[in-house]
Coordinates of C-alpha atoms and ligand atoms in Angstrom, one line a residue:
X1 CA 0.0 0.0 0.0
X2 CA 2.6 2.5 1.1
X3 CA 6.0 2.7 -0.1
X4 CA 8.5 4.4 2.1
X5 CA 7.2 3.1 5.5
X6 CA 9.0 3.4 8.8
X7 CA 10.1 0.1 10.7
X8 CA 8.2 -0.9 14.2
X9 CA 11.5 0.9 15.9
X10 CA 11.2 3.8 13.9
X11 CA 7.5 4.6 14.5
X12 CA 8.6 3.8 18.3
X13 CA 12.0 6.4 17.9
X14 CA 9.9 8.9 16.2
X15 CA 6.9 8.7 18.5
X16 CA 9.0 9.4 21.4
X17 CA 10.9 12.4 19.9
X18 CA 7.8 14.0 18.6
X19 CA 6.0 13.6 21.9
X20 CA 9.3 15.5 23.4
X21 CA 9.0 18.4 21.2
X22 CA 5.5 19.0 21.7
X23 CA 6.3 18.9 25.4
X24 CA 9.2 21.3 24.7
X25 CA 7.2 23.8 22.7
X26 CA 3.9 23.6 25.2
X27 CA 6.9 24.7 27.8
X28 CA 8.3 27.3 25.9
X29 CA 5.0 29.0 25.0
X30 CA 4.2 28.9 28.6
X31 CA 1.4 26.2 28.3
X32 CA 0.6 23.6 30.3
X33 CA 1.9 20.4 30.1
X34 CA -0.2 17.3 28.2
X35 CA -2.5 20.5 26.8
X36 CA -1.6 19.5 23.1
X37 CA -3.0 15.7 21.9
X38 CA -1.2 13.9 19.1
X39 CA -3.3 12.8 16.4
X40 CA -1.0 10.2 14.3
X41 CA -2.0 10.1 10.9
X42 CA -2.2 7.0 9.5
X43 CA -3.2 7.5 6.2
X44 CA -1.5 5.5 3.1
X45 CA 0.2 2.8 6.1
X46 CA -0.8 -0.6 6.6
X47 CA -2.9 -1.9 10.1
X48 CA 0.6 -3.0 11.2
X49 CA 2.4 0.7 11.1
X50 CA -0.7 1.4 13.5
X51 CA -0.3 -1.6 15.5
X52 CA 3.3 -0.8 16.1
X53 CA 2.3 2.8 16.9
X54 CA -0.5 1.5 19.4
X55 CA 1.9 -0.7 21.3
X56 CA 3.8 2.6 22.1
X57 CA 0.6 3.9 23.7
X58 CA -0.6 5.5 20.6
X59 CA -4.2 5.7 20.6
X60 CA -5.3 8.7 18.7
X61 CA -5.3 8.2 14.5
X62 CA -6.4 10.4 12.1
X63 CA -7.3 9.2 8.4
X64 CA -8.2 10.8 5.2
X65 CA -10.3 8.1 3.2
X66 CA -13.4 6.3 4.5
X67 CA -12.7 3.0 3.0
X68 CA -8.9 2.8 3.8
X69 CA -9.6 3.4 7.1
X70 CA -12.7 1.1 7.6
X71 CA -10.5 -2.1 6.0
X72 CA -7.6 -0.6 8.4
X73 CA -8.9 -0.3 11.5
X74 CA -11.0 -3.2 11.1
X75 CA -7.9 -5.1 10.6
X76 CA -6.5 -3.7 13.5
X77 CA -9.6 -4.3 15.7
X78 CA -9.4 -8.2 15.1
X79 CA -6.1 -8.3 15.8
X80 CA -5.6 -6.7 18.9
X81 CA -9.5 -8.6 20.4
X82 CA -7.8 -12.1 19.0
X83 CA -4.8 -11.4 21.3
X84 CA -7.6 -9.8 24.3
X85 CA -11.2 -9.4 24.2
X86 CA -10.8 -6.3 26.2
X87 CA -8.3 -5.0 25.0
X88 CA -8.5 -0.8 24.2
X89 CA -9.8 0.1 20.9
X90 CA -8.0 2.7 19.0
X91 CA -9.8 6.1 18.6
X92 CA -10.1 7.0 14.8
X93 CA -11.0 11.0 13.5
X94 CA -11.7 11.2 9.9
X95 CA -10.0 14.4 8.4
X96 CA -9.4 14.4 5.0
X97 CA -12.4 15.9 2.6
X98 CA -15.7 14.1 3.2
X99 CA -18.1 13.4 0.4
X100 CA -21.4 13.2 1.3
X101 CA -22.2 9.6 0.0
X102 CA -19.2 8.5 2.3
X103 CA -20.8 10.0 5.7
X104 CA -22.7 7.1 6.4
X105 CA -19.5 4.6 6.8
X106 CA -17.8 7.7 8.2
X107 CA -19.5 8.1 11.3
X108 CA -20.3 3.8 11.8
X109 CA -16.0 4.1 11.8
X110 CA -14.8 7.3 13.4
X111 CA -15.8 9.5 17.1
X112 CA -15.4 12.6 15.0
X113 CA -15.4 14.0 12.1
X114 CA -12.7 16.9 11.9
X115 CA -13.2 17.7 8.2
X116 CA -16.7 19.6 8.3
X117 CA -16.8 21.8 5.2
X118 CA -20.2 23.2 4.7
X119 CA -23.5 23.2 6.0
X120 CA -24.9 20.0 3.7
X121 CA -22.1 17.5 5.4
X122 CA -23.1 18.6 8.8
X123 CA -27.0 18.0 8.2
X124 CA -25.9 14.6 6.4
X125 CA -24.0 13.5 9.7
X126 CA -26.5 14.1 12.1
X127 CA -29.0 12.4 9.5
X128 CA -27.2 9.5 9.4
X129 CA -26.1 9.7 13.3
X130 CA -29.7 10.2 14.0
X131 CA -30.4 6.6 11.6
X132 CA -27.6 5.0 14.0
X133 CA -28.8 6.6 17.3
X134 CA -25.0 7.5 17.6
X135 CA -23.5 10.6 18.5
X136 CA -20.3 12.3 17.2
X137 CA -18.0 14.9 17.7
X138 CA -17.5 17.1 14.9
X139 CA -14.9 20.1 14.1
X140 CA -15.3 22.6 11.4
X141 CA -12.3 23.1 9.1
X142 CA -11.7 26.7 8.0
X143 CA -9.6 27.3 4.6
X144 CA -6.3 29.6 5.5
X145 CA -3.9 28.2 3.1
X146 CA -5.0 28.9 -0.8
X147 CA -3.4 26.1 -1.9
X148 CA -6.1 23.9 0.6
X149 CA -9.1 22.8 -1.8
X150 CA -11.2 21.7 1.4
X151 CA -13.0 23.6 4.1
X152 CA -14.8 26.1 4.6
X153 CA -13.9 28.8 2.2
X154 CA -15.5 32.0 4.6
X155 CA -15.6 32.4 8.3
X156 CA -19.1 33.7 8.0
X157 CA -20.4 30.2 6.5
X158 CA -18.6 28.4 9.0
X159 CA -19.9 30.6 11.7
X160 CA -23.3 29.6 10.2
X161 CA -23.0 26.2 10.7
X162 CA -22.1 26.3 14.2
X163 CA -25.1 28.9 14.9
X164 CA -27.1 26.0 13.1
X165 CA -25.6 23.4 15.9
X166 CA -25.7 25.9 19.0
X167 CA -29.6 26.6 18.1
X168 CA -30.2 22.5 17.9
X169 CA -30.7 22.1 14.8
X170 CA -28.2 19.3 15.1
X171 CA -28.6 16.6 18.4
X172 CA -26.9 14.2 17.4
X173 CA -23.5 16.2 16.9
X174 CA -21.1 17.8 19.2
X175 CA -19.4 20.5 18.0
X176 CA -15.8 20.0 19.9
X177 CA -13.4 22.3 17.9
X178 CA -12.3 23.7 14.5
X179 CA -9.7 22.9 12.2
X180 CA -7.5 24.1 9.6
X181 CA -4.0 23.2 7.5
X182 CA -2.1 25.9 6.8
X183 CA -0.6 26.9 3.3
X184 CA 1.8 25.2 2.1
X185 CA 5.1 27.4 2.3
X186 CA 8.5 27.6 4.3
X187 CA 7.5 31.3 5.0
X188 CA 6.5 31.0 8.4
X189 CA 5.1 34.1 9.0
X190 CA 2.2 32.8 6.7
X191 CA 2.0 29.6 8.9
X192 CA 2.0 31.5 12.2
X193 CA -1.5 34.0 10.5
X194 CA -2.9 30.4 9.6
X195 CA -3.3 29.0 12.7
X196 CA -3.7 32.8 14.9
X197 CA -7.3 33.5 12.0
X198 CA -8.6 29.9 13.3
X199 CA -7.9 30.8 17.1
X200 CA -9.5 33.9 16.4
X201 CA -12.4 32.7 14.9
X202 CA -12.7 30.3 17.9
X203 CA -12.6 33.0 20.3
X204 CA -15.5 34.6 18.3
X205 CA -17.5 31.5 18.3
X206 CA -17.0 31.2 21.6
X207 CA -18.1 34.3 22.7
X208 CA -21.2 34.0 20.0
X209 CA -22.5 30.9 21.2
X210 CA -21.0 30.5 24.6
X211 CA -23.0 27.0 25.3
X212 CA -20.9 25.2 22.8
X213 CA -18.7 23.3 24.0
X214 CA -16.0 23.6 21.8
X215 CA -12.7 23.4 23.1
X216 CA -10.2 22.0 20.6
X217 CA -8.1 23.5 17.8
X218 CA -6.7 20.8 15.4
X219 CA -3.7 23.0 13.8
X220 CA -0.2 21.3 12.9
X221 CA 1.3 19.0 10.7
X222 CA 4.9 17.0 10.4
X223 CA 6.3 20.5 9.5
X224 CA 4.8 22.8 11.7
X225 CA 3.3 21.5 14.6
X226 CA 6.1 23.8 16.9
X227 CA 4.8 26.8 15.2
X228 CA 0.7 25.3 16.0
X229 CA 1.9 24.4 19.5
X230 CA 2.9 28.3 20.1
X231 CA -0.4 29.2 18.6
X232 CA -2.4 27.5 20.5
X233 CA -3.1 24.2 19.1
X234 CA -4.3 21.7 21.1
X235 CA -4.3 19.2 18.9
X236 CA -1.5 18.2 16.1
X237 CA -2.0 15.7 13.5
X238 CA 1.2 14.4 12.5
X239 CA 1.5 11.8 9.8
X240 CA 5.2 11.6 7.9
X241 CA 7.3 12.3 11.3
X242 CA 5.5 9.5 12.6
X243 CA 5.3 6.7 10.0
X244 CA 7.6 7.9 7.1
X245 CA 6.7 9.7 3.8
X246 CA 4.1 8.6 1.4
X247 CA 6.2 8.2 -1.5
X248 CA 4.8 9.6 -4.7
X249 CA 2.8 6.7 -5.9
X250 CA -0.5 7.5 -5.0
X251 CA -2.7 7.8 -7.9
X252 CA -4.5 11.2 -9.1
X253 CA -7.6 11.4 -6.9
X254 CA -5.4 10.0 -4.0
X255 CA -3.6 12.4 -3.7
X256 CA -4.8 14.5 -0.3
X257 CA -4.4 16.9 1.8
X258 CA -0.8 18.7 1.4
X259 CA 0.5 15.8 -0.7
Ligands
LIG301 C1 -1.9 14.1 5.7 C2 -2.6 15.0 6.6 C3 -1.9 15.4 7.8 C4 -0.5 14.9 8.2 O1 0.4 15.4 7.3 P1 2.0 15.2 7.5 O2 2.6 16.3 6.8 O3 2.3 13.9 6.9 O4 2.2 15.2 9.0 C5 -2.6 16.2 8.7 N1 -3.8 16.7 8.4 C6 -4.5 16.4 7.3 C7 -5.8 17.0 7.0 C8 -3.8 15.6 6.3 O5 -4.5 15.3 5.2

């Protein structure tokens, strides 16, 4: 599936020195400590890159595409309930671009859906979440890099969708967060504005529709989670760093995210 993937003792190596620098940067930005969750994106590696990850106490994943991750995780789920019936299931977010006939597997797979883009996904969710009698946490993904084709593309239609979830228009669906990638530069100054307009626009949400409880800002990837971390982020998603690149093999249509 993949082609340059890390070894078990690499995803374990890298793990641990990406969990240091997030501690290091939530020190040196004055935060507290454990305030920033790592996500590990999994996306384009095999059950056993996230079996190796969950044996170093990895239990956060993110993934980009519904099927990949339902044959994945499913995979992984057998495995680790052959070995112990109890044993702790991985959590799985969904955050690459949703299409709308892909919600139903979406939220039978995943606790939340990070990659809410416009008003017509979030009333498919909670339809099919209400079909399911199943909750889920959802966060809304603001476009701040132009390069970014998912999202949404104004703060005021994303705003609208969480007055549409605030006014309970949505039960089944928790609104926890927002998210956002940011462009796709070394300038750094354009990184840092990225991620400050999406904790902006959580402050204003906040202060909108204080009875939301929406706490998290998913901001950060394998090149700039340091920079997220000083921002505010609470939550990186960290995919290459973790389990190695993705090679260039994917085919068009494959290719996601900041590929
Ligand atoms: C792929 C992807 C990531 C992880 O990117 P890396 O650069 O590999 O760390 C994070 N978020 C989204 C939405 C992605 O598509």
């Amino acid at each position: 599936m993949d082609t340059f993937t890390e070894s078990t003792a690499d995803i374990a190596r890298n793990l641990a020195r990406i969990r240091d620098e997030i501690s290091s940067a939530e020190k040196a930005a004055g935060r507290a400590e454990g305030s920033v969750r790592l996500c590990a994106v999994s996306k384009f590696h095999g059950a056993d890159k996230v079996l190796a990850a969950l044996s170093c106490g990895q239990m956060l994943f993110g993934e980009n595409r519904v099927q990949e991750a339902r044959d994945k995780f499913e995979s992984v789920r057998m495995t680790l309930t052959r070995a112990d019936p109890s044993a702790n299931l991985p959590e799985l977010h969904i955050i690459g671009h949703l299409q709308t006939n892909k919600v139903k597997k979406a939220v039978e797979i995943s606790s939340c859906i990070q990659s809410v883009d416009s008003v017509e996904l979030l009333r498919e969710i909670e339809k099919r979440c209400g079909q399911l009698e199943k909750s889920i946490d959802v966060f809304l993904e603001l476009r701040t890099g132009e390069d970014s084709k998912s999202g949404y593309a104004e703060p005021a239609s994303l705003i609208e969708s969480a007055r549409s979830i605030a006014e309970g228009l949505c039960p089944h669906v928790t609104l926890r967060g927002l998210m956002t990638m940011a462009p796709l530069t070394d300038d750094t100054d354009l990184i840092r504005n990225s991620f400050r307009t999406l904790r902006c626009l959580k402050d204003e949400i906040n202060s909108l529709f204080p009875d939301l409880p929406l706490t998290e800002l998913s901001m950060g990837m394998s090149a700039d989670f340091k920079i997220a971390v000083e921002e505010g982020s609470t939550m990186v998603r960290v995919g290459s760093a973790i389990f190695g690149g993705r090679g260039t093999a994917a085919s068009p249509g494959e290719v996601l995210g900041n590929a």
